[in-house]
PDB file of N, CA and C and ligand atoms in Angstrom:
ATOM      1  N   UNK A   1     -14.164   2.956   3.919  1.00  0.00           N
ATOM      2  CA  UNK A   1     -13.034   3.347   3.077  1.00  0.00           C
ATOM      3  C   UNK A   1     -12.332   4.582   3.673  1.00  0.00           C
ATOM      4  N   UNK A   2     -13.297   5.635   3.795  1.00  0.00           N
ATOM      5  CA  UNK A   2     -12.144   6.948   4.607  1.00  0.00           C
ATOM      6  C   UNK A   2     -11.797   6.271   5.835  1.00  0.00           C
ATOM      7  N   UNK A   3     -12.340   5.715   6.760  1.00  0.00           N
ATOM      8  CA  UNK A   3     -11.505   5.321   8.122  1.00  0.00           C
ATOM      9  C   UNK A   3      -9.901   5.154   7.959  1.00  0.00           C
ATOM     10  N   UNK A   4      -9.931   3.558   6.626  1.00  0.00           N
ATOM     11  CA  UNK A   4      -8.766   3.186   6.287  1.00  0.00           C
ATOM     12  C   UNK A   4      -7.772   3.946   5.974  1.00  0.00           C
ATOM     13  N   UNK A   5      -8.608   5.056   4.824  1.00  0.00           N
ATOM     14  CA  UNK A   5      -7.768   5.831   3.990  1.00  0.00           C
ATOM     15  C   UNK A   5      -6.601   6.282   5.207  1.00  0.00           C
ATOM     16  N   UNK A   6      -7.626   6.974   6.066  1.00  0.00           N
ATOM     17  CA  UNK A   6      -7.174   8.003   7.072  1.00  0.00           C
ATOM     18  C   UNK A   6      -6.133   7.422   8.201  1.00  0.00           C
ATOM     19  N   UNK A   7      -6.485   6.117   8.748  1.00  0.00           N
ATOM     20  CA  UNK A   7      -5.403   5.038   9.327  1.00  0.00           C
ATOM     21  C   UNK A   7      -4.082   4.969   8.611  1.00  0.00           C
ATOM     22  N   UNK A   8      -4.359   4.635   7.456  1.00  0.00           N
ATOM     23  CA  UNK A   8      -2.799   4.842   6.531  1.00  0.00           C
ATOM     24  C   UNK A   8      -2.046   5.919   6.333  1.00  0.00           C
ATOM     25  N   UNK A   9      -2.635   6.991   6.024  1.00  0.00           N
ATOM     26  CA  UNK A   9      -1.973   8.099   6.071  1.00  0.00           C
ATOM     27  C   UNK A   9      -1.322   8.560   7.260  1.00  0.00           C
ATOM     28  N   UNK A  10      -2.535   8.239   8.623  1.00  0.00           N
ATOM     29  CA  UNK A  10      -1.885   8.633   9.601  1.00  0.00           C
ATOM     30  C   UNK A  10      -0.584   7.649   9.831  1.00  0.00           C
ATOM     31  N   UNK A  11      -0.632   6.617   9.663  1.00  0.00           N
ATOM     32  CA  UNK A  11       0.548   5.716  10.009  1.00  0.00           C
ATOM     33  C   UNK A  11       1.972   5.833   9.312  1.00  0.00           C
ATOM     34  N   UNK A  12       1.657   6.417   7.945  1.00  0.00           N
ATOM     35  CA  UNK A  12       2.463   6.451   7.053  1.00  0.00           C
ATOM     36  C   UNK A  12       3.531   7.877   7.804  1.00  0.00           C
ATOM     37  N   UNK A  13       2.754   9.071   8.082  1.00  0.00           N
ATOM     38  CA  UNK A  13       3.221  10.632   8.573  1.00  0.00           C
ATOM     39  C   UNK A  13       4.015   9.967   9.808  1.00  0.00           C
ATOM     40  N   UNK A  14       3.313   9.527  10.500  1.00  0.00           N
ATOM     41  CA  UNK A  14       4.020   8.944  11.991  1.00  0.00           C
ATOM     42  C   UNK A  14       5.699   8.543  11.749  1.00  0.00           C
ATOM     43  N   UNK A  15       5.571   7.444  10.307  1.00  0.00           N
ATOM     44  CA  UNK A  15       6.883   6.618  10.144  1.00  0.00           C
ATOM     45  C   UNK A  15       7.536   7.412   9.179  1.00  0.00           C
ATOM     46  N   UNK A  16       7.453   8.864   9.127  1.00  0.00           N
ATOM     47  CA  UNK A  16       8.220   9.711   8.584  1.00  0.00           C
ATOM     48  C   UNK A  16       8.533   9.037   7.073  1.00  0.00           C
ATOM     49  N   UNK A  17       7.124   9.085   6.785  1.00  0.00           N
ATOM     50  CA  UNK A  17       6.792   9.018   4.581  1.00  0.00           C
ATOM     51  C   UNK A  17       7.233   7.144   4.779  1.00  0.00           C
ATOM     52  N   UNK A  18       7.250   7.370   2.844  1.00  0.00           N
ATOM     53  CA  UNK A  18       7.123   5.921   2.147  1.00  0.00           C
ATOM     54  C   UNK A  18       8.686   5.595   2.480  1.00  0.00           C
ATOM     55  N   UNK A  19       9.017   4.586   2.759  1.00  0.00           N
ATOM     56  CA  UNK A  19      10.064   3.569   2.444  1.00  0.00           C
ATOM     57  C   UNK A  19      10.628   3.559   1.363  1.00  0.00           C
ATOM     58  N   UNK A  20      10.449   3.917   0.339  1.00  0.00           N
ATOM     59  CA  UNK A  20      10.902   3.663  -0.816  1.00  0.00           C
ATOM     60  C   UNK A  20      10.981   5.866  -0.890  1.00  0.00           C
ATOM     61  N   UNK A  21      11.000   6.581  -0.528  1.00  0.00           N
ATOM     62  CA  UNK A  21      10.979   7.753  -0.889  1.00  0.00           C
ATOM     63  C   UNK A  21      11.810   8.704   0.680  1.00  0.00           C
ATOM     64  N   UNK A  22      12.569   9.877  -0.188  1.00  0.00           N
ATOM     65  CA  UNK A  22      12.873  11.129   1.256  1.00  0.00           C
ATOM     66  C   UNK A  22      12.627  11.912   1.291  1.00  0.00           C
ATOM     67  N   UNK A  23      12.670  12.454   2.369  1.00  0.00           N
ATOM     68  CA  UNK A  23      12.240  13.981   2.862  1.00  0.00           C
ATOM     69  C   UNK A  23      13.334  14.989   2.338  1.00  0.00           C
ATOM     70  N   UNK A  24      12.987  16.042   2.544  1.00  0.00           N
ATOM     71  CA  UNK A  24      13.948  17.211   1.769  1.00  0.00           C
ATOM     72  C   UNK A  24      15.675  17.454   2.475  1.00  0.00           C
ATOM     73  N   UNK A  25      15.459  16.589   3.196  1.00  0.00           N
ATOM     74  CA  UNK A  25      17.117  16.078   4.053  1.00  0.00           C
ATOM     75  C   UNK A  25      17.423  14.858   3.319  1.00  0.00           C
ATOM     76  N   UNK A  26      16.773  14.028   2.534  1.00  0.00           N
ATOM     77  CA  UNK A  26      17.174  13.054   1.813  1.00  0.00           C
ATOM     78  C   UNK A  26      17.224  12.016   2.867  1.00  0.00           C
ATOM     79  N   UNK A  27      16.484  12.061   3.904  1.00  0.00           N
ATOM     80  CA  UNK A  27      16.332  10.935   5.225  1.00  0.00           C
ATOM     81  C   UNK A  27      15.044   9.963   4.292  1.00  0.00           C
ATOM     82  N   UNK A  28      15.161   8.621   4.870  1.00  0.00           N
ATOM     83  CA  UNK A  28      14.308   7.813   4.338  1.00  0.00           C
ATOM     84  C   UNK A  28      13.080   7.581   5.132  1.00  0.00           C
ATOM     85  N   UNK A  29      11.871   7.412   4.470  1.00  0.00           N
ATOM     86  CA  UNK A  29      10.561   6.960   5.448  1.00  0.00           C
ATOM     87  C   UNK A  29      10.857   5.629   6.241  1.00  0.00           C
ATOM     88  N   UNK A  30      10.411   4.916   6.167  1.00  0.00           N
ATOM     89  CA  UNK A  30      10.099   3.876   7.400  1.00  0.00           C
ATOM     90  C   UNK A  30       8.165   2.968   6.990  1.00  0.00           C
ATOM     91  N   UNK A  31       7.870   3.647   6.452  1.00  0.00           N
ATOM     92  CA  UNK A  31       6.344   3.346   5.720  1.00  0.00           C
ATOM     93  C   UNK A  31       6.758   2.264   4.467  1.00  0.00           C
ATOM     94  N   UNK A  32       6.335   1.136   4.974  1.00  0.00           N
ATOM     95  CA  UNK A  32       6.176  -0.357   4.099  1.00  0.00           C
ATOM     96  C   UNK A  32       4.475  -0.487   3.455  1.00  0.00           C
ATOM     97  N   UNK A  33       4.493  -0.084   2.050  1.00  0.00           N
ATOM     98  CA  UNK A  33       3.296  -0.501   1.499  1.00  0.00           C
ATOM     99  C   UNK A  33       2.898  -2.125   1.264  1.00  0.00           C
ATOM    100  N   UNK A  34       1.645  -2.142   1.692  1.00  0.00           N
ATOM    101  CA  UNK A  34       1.498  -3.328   1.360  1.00  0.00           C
ATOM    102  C   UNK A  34      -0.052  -2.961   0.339  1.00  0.00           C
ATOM    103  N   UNK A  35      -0.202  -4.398  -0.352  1.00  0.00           N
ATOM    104  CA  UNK A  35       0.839  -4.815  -1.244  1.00  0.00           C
ATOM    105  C   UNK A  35       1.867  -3.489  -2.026  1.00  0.00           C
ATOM    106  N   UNK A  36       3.199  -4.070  -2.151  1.00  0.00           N
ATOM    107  CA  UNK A  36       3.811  -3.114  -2.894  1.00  0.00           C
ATOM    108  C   UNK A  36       3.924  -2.984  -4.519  1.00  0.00           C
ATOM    109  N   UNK A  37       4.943  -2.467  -5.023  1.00  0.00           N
ATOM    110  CA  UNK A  37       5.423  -2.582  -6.157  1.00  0.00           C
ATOM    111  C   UNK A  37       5.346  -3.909  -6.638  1.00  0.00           C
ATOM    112  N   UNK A  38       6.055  -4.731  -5.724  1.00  0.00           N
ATOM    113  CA  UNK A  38       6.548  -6.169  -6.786  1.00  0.00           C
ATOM    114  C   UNK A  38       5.455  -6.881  -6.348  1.00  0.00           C
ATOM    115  N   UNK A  39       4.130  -6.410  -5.530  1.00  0.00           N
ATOM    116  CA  UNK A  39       3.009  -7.074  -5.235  1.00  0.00           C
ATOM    117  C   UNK A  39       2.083  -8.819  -6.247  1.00  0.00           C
ATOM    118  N   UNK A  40       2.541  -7.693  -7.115  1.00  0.00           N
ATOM    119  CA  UNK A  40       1.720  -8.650  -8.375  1.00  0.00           C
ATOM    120  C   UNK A  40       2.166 -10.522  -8.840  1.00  0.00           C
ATOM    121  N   UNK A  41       0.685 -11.075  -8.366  1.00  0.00           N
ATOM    122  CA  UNK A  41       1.200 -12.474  -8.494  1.00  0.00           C
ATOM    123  C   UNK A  41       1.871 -13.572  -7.158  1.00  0.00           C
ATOM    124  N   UNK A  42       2.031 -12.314  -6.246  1.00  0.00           N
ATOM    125  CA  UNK A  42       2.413 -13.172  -5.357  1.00  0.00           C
ATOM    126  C   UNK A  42       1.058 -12.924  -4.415  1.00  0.00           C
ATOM    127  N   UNK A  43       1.603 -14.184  -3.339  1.00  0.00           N
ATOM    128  CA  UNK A  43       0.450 -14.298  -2.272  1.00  0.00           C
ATOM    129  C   UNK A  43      -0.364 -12.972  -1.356  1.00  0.00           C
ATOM    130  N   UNK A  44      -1.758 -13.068  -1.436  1.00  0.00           N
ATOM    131  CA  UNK A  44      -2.115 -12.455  -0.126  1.00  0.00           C
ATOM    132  C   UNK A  44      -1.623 -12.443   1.016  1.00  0.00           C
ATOM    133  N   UNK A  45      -1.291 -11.611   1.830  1.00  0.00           N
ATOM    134  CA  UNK A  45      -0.893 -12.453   3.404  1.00  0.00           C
ATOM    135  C   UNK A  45      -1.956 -13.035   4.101  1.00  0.00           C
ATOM    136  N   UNK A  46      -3.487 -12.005   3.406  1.00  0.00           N
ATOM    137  CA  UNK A  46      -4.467 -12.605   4.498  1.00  0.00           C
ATOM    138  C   UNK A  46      -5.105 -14.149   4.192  1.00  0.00           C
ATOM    139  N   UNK A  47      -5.377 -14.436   2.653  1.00  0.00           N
ATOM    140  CA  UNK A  47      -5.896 -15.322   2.046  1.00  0.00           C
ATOM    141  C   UNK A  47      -4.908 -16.386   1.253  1.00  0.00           C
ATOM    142  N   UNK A  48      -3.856 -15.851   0.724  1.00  0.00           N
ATOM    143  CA  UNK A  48      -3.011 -16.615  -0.095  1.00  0.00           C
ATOM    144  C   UNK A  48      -3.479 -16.604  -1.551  1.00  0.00           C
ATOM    145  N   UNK A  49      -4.536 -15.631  -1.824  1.00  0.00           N
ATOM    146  CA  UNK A  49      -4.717 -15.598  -3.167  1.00  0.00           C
ATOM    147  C   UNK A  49      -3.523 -14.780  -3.859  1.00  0.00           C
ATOM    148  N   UNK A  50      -3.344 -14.972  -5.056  1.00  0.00           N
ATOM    149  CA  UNK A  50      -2.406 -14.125  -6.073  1.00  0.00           C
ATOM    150  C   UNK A  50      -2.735 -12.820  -6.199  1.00  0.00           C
ATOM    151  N   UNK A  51      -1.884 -11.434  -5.742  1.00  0.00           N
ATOM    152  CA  UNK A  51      -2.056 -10.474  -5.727  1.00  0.00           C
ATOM    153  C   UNK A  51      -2.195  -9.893  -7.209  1.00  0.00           C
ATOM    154  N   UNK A  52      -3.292  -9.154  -7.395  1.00  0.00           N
ATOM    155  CA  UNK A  52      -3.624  -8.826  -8.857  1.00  0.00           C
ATOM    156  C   UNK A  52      -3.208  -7.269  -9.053  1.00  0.00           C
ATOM    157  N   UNK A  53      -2.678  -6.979 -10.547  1.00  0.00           N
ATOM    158  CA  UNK A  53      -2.212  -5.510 -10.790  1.00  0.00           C
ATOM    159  C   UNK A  53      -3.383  -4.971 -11.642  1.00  0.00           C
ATOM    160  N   UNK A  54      -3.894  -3.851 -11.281  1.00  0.00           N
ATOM    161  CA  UNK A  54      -5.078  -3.092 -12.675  1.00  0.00           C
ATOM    162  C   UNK A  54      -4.238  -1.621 -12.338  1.00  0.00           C
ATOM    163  N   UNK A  55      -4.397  -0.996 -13.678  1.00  0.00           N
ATOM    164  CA  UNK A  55      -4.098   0.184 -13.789  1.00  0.00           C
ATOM    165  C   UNK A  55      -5.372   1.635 -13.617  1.00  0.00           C
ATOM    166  N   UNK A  56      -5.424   2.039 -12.927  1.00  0.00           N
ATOM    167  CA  UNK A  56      -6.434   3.221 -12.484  1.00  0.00           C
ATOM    168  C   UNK A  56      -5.914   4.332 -12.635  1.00  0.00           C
ATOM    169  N   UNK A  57      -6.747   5.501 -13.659  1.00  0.00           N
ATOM    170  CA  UNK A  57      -6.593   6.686 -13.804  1.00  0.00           C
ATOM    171  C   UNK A  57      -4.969   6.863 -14.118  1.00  0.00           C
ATOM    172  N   UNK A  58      -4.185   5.947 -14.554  1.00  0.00           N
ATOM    173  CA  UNK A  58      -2.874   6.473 -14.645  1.00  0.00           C
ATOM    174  C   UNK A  58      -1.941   5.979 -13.731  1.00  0.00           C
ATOM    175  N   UNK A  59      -2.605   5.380 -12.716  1.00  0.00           N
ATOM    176  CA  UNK A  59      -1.846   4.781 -11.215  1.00  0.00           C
ATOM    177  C   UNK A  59      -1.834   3.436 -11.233  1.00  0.00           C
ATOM    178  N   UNK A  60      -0.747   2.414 -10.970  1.00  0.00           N
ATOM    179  CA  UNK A  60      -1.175   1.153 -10.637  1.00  0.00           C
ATOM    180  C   UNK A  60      -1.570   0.870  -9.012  1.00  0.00           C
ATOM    181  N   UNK A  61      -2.452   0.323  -9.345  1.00  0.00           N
ATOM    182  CA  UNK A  61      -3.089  -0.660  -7.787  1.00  0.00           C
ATOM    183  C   UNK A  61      -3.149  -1.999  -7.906  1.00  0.00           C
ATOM    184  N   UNK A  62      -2.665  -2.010  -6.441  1.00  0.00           N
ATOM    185  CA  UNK A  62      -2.384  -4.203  -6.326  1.00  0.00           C
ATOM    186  C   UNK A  62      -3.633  -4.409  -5.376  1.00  0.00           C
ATOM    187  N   UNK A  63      -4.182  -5.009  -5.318  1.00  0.00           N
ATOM    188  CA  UNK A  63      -4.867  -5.829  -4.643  1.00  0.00           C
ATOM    189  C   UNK A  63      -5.627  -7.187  -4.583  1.00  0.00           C
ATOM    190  N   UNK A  64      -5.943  -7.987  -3.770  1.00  0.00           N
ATOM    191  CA  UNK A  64      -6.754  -9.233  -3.588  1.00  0.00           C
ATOM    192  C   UNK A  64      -7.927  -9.239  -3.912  1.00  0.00           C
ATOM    193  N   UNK A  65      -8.217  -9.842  -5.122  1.00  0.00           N
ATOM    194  CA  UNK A  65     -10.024  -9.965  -5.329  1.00  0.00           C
ATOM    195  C   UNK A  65     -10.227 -10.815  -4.694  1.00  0.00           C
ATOM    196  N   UNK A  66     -10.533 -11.748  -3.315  1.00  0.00           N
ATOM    197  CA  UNK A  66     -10.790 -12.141  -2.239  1.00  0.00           C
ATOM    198  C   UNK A  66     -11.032 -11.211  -1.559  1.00  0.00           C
ATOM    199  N   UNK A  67     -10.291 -10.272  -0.825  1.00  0.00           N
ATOM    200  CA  UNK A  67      -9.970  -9.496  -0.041  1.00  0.00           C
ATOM    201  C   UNK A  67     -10.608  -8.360   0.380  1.00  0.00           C
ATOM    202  N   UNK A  68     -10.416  -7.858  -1.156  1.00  0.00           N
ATOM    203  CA  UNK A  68     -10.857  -6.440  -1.393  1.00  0.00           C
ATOM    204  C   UNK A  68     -11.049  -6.098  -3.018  1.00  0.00           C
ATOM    205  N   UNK A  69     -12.158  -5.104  -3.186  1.00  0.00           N
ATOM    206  CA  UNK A  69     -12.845  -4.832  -4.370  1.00  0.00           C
ATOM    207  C   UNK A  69     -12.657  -3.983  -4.987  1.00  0.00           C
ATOM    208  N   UNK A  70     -12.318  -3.436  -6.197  1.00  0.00           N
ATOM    209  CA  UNK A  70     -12.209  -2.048  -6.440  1.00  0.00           C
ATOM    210  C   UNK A  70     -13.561  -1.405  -7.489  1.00  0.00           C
TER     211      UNK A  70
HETATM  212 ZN1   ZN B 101      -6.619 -11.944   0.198  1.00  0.00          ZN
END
C-alpha cells in the first residue's frame, strides 16, 4: 500500500496536481484519477467489473471489489 500510495503522489507532483484542480496561477494539473468522480457503476479497466462507491471517514472512494479491497 505505501509503495502505491507513494507512486501516485509522485506521479500526480510530476503532472503538476489533479486535473480537475489549480495551482495558485490558476494553471491546471494534468493528473487523471482513476477511478474518478463519475467512477461509480461503470467498468473496471482491469476486470470489467462495476466500479463500486463507499463513503470513508467523510471521503468518497471508488473502487473494484475484484481488484482491490478496502
Ligand atoms: Zn477490477
Amino acid at each position: 500500500m505505501y509503495y502505491f500510495t507513494k507512486e501516485i503522489i509522485q506521479k500526480s507532483i510530476k503532472l503538476n496536481g489533479s486535473i480537475d484542480e489549480t495551482d495558485l496561477f490558476g494553471n491546471k494539473g494534468e493528473y487523471i484519477h482513476y477511478p474518478g468522480k463519475r467512477a461509480k457503476n461503470q467498468p473496471c479497466i482491469k476486470c470489467g467489473n462495476l466500479i463500486q462507491a463507499k463513503s470513508i471517514l467523510g471521503s468518497t472512494s471508488y473502487f473494484c471489489t475484484k481488484c482491490q479491497k478496502i
